[in-house]
Amino acid sequence: MGLKKFPGFIDVHVHLREPGATQKEDFLTGSKAAITGGFTFIIDMPNNPIPTFSLEALEEKIKLSKRAICDIGFHFGTNGKNLNSFNDAYLHPRIFGLKVYLNHTTGDFLIDDRQVLEQIFVSWESEKPILVHAEGKKIEECITLAKKYNRKLHVCHISQKEEVKMIRKAKKEKLKVTAGVTPHHLFLIDSDVKKLGPFAMMKLPLGTKKNQDALWQGILDGTIDLVESDHAPHTRQEKLANKPAFGVPGLETTLGLLFKAVHDKKITEKDIIRLLFDNPKRIFNIPEQKNTYIEFDPEKSYQIGENGYQTRSGWSPFDKWQVYGKVENVILHGKKIMNRGKIL
Ligand code: DOR
Ligand code: ZN
């Protein structure tokens, strides 16, 4: 078929680890992984050792991120004690949303007090979405608050059939609720943990086949708005430790897996553009990237990891999977930054 032109894709959920955990990733290695995977705009999460809970922490990240080779935005974070910095945060042009953790994750960020959660929804007086890391009933709680305060709510990485139903219902009620799904929840299930061990452990955990089927259904009927990689690199050593770190890298593998799904006739190329470009751009109000596009042959097969990995973590749960559509050329703001698969 030959090379075909696509928009530079958008990943609204990545953990680039700088500052504080650059043994896993930094802005340079993470952005190289992004470009390799066809993403020209990514949004970094706030759960660093010094979390993005203040404008100072944000400015520090912005400074460090100048080394990145793609465009980067940031989500602000909260422990419920930084509500008075929300105003400056949501007016900041580099901030795209507020991330709230209602279930356990890497770091200590849990909001488990209902009143604190409500105050967060009250104080984030912005059109920029509140993103929640939440499971089951906690999602319902957030939907109720989004309705009460007329906030935009983005439910990250949904993983269960019941959660797809909740989002579907909220959309029927015309609430400002959107949802994302990760490639690992789409392509792996709980039984894969037997084979992959800690390398298939993440939050939220992998679900059953029944749950996975519901996620694909949610993609097809528009309940699920976007695919977010939740790129969460950890070193092999950290994964093999007694208490393994949760999360898997995803920036380099998301596009190939989704084109495999096209090849397997589960979705269409149009769906991919909706999931990785149109919807993330609209929901998070991503600025236009002029003269930016990527090129690849969507029918050309390749093996994940065949040329190694750009992420510093250096592994993938999808290693050796046969997928489609390896990015060849990337043009960002009129400048060629990848040529025939090589970052320039
Ligand atoms: O598995 C996960 N890893 N889930 C998260 O929510 C956070 C992430 C991380 O930062 O490692
Ligand atoms: Zn995450």
XYZ file of C-alpha atoms and ligand atoms in Angstrom:
356
model
C 0.000 0.000 0.000
C 2.793 2.431 0.871
C 3.038 5.354 3.235
C -0.095 7.114 4.355
C -0.403 10.433 6.155
C -2.085 10.685 9.589
C -2.430 13.509 12.119
C 0.109 13.588 14.954
C -1.697 11.562 17.633
C -2.509 12.715 21.176
C -2.017 10.750 24.406
C -3.717 12.469 27.346
C -2.345 10.106 30.019
C 1.398 9.495 30.430
C 3.798 9.348 33.383
C 7.200 10.704 32.339
C 8.757 10.490 35.852
C 10.799 13.675 35.772
C 11.717 15.037 38.242
C 12.372 12.404 40.851
C 12.346 9.009 39.155
C 14.488 9.373 36.042
C 15.825 5.834 36.428
C 12.423 4.892 34.893
C 12.035 7.674 32.303
C 12.712 11.345 31.677
C 11.350 13.967 29.303
C 13.829 13.076 26.574
C 13.426 9.277 26.655
C 9.654 9.524 27.214
C 9.173 11.940 24.332
C 11.313 9.740 22.056
C 8.996 6.867 22.953
C 6.030 9.128 22.117
C 7.372 10.079 18.681
C 8.261 6.451 17.951
C 4.674 5.557 18.742
C 3.166 8.306 16.571
C 2.225 10.741 19.366
C 3.173 14.386 18.850
C 1.247 15.743 21.862
C 1.205 14.064 25.268
C -0.066 15.088 28.699
C 2.037 14.238 31.736
C 0.490 13.119 35.038
C 1.245 14.748 38.408
C 2.245 11.737 40.565
C 5.972 12.463 40.787
C 7.896 12.143 44.093
C 7.390 15.902 44.346
C 3.895 15.946 42.901
C 2.508 18.659 40.625
C 0.410 20.096 43.450
C 1.816 23.634 43.219
C 2.643 26.200 40.568
C 6.315 25.949 41.597
C 6.351 22.208 40.900
C 4.640 22.869 37.571
C 7.165 25.539 36.546
C 10.005 23.168 37.437
C 8.498 20.494 35.187
C 8.007 22.967 32.365
C 11.691 23.919 32.617
C 12.833 20.280 32.583
C 10.482 19.401 29.740
C 12.309 21.725 27.338
C 14.466 18.701 26.475
C 11.465 16.851 25.100
C 11.182 16.326 21.339
C 7.364 16.392 21.213
C 4.757 18.798 22.578
C 3.835 18.278 26.226
C 1.011 19.460 28.439
C 0.453 18.724 32.128
C -2.327 17.717 34.474
C -2.398 19.374 37.880
C -2.738 17.134 40.931
C -4.359 17.434 44.334
C -4.152 16.009 47.831
C -7.161 18.090 48.861
C -4.895 20.619 50.608
C -3.930 22.756 47.618
C -7.362 24.060 46.651
C -6.184 27.670 46.828
C -3.757 27.080 43.973
C -6.487 25.709 41.676
C -7.326 29.132 40.282
C -3.793 29.769 38.999
C -3.485 26.167 37.871
C -6.564 26.049 35.685
C -5.765 29.384 34.107
C -2.276 28.156 33.208
C -1.983 27.491 29.459
C 0.144 24.353 29.984
C -2.429 22.737 32.323
C -5.103 20.578 30.639
C -6.913 19.003 33.572
C -6.968 18.096 37.255
C -6.090 14.517 38.208
C -7.714 12.999 41.286
C -6.864 9.541 42.658
C -9.737 7.786 44.417
C -8.155 4.344 44.390
C -4.600 3.264 45.128
C -1.755 3.976 42.727
C 1.987 4.728 42.534
C 2.677 7.357 45.219
C 0.538 8.589 48.071
C -2.260 10.625 46.563
C -5.441 9.010 47.726
C -8.543 11.153 48.275
C -10.776 8.951 50.417
C -12.888 11.534 52.178
C -16.176 12.281 50.454
C -16.245 15.882 51.711
C -12.743 16.605 50.487
C -13.709 15.186 47.100
C -16.736 17.459 46.979
C -14.579 20.487 47.840
C -12.279 19.575 44.961
C -15.214 19.593 42.534
C -16.429 22.895 44.001
C -13.021 24.559 43.707
C -12.063 23.467 40.191
C -14.182 26.156 38.522
C -12.959 25.378 35.060
C -13.916 24.007 31.673
C -10.779 21.861 31.850
C -11.762 18.314 32.838
C -11.364 16.668 36.229
C -9.740 13.285 35.510
C -10.373 10.516 37.975
C -8.531 7.323 38.733
C -11.511 5.506 40.202
C -13.171 2.124 40.253
C -16.769 0.950 40.459
C -18.860 2.857 43.013
C -16.299 5.649 43.235
C -17.005 6.452 39.598
C -20.690 6.869 40.391
C -19.762 9.262 43.188
C -17.759 11.366 40.747
C -20.529 11.376 38.158
C -22.945 12.656 40.821
C -20.549 15.480 41.724
C -19.893 16.366 38.079
C -23.642 16.700 37.629
C -24.141 18.723 40.798
C -21.389 21.233 39.987
C -21.626 21.098 36.201
C -18.014 20.007 35.809
C -16.395 18.107 32.976
C -15.405 14.649 34.195
C -13.026 12.287 32.429
C -12.955 8.769 33.853
C -9.512 7.294 33.192
C -8.772 3.727 32.132
C -12.165 2.113 32.645
C -11.787 -1.636 32.898
C -15.093 -3.264 33.848
C -18.410 -3.954 32.222
C -20.295 -2.187 35.023
C -18.182 0.933 34.504
C -18.974 1.008 30.792
C -22.659 0.907 31.789
C -22.230 3.827 34.194
C -20.635 5.971 31.503
C -23.290 4.993 28.967
C -26.002 6.040 31.417
C -24.286 9.362 32.202
C -24.027 10.109 28.480
C -27.721 9.350 27.986
C -28.396 11.973 30.655
C -26.247 14.382 28.634
C -23.763 14.895 31.472
C -20.289 16.180 30.609
C -18.730 12.783 31.219
C -16.103 11.124 29.038
C -14.089 7.929 29.407
C -10.774 6.493 28.339
C -9.481 2.956 28.009
C -5.889 1.689 27.941
C -4.372 -0.661 25.374
C -3.474 -3.123 28.148
C -7.097 -3.442 29.220
C -8.083 -3.909 25.570
C -5.445 -6.496 24.709
C -4.653 -8.340 27.958
C -6.835 -10.080 30.558
C -6.372 -11.298 34.117
C -5.077 -14.700 33.012
C -2.106 -12.985 31.300
C -0.739 -12.220 34.773
C 0.088 -15.930 35.072
C 2.458 -15.635 32.123
C 3.774 -12.113 32.590
C 3.757 -11.880 36.387
C 4.555 -8.364 37.656
C 4.946 -7.157 34.055
C 1.170 -7.387 33.691
C 0.365 -5.755 37.023
C -1.065 -2.292 36.979
C -3.748 -0.127 38.524
C -6.502 -0.583 37.599
C -5.856 -4.327 37.345
C -6.571 -6.389 34.224
C -10.121 -7.694 33.998
C -11.837 -10.829 32.780
C -12.614 -11.630 29.153
C -16.216 -10.559 29.758
C -15.042 -7.161 30.932
C -12.698 -6.868 27.982
C -15.520 -7.596 25.525
C -17.553 -4.813 27.137
C -14.668 -2.383 26.577
C -14.536 -3.171 22.847
C -18.304 -2.765 22.699
C -17.939 0.587 24.489
C -15.467 1.706 21.841
C -17.764 0.730 18.990
C -20.889 2.414 20.364
C -19.044 5.615 21.359
C -19.363 5.160 25.136
C -15.577 5.154 25.355
C -14.185 8.352 23.893
C -10.473 7.774 23.685
C -7.529 5.462 24.160
C -4.940 6.625 26.703
C -1.719 4.641 27.038
C -1.265 5.271 30.784
C 2.444 4.970 29.916
C 3.780 4.038 33.369
C 7.419 2.972 32.991
C 9.219 1.137 35.804
C 12.611 -0.556 35.643
C 12.770 -4.348 35.382
C 14.346 -4.360 38.821
C 11.420 -2.433 40.301
C 9.042 -4.881 38.645
C 10.888 -7.904 40.015
C 11.088 -6.540 43.559
C 9.170 -8.078 46.456
C 6.522 -5.408 46.130
C 6.419 -4.824 42.367
C 5.664 -1.320 41.111
C 2.339 -1.050 39.267
C 2.094 0.019 35.650
C 3.344 -0.724 32.145
C 4.928 1.430 29.423
C 2.618 2.055 26.458
C 3.643 4.974 24.270
C 5.492 2.869 21.695
C 2.977 0.065 21.415
C -0.498 1.651 21.423
C -0.718 2.515 17.737
C 0.603 -0.851 16.494
C -1.876 -2.708 18.698
C -4.801 -0.599 17.490
C -3.832 -1.225 13.857
C -3.668 -4.907 14.678
C -7.291 -4.525 15.804
C -8.060 -2.939 12.414
C -6.340 -5.855 10.713
C -8.409 -8.258 12.871
C -11.556 -6.325 11.816
C -12.458 -5.260 15.369
C -12.340 -1.533 14.591
C -11.642 0.696 11.595
C -8.921 3.201 10.801
C -11.548 5.922 11.305
C -12.106 4.682 14.862
C -8.391 5.109 15.559
C -8.454 8.717 14.384
C -11.457 9.355 16.604
C -9.830 7.650 19.640
C -6.310 9.064 19.310
C -6.928 12.438 17.713
C -10.415 13.931 17.324
C -11.785 13.121 20.766
C -8.662 13.824 22.860
C -8.270 17.135 20.986
C -11.852 18.162 21.617
C -12.178 16.928 25.208
C -8.902 18.447 26.420
C -8.968 21.443 24.079
C -5.526 20.662 22.667
C -4.080 23.541 20.641
C -3.699 23.119 16.881
C -0.321 21.650 15.929
C 0.307 23.327 12.596
C 2.270 21.473 9.880
C 2.331 18.369 12.047
C 1.703 14.852 10.760
C 3.036 11.317 10.761
C 3.466 8.774 7.968
C 3.383 4.990 7.926
C 2.027 2.002 6.071
C -0.969 0.749 8.088
C -0.754 -2.637 6.413
C 2.888 -3.344 7.070
C 3.430 -5.863 9.839
C 6.248 -5.693 12.393
C 7.189 -7.204 15.711
C 7.022 -5.151 18.910
C 10.506 -4.635 20.314
C 12.312 -5.794 17.156
C 14.476 -2.655 17.250
C 14.523 -2.317 21.034
C 12.653 0.370 22.977
C 13.050 4.112 23.364
C 11.534 4.167 26.851
C 14.267 3.991 29.464
C 12.372 1.177 31.182
C 13.251 -0.906 28.117
C 10.477 -3.512 28.110
C 6.854 -4.049 27.120
C 4.205 -6.597 28.109
C 3.553 -6.881 24.363
C 7.120 -7.813 23.446
C 7.233 -9.910 20.230
C 3.572 -9.341 19.380
C 3.021 -9.082 15.641
C 1.309 -5.736 14.973
C 0.744 -3.236 12.132
C 1.605 0.307 11.162
C 5.096 1.229 12.267
C 5.693 4.978 12.210
C 8.234 5.973 9.546
C 8.216 9.776 9.325
C 7.184 12.457 11.805
C 6.884 16.140 10.979
C 6.346 18.426 13.971
C 5.650 22.127 13.369
C 7.074 21.807 9.882
C 10.292 20.145 11.031
C 11.113 16.540 10.241
C 12.016 14.823 13.502
C 11.780 11.211 12.394
C 12.930 9.895 9.026
C 12.384 6.257 7.969
C 11.959 5.192 11.558
C 15.021 7.045 12.844
C 14.713 9.955 15.250
C 16.769 12.846 13.872
O -0.474 1.082 37.155
C -0.407 2.294 37.339
N 0.765 2.927 37.346
N -1.531 2.976 37.537
C -1.509 4.276 37.883
O -2.529 4.845 38.071
C -0.232 4.986 38.068
C 0.833 4.343 37.340
C 2.203 4.795 37.753
O 2.402 6.004 37.918
O 3.096 3.962 37.858
Zn -1.901 6.748 35.083
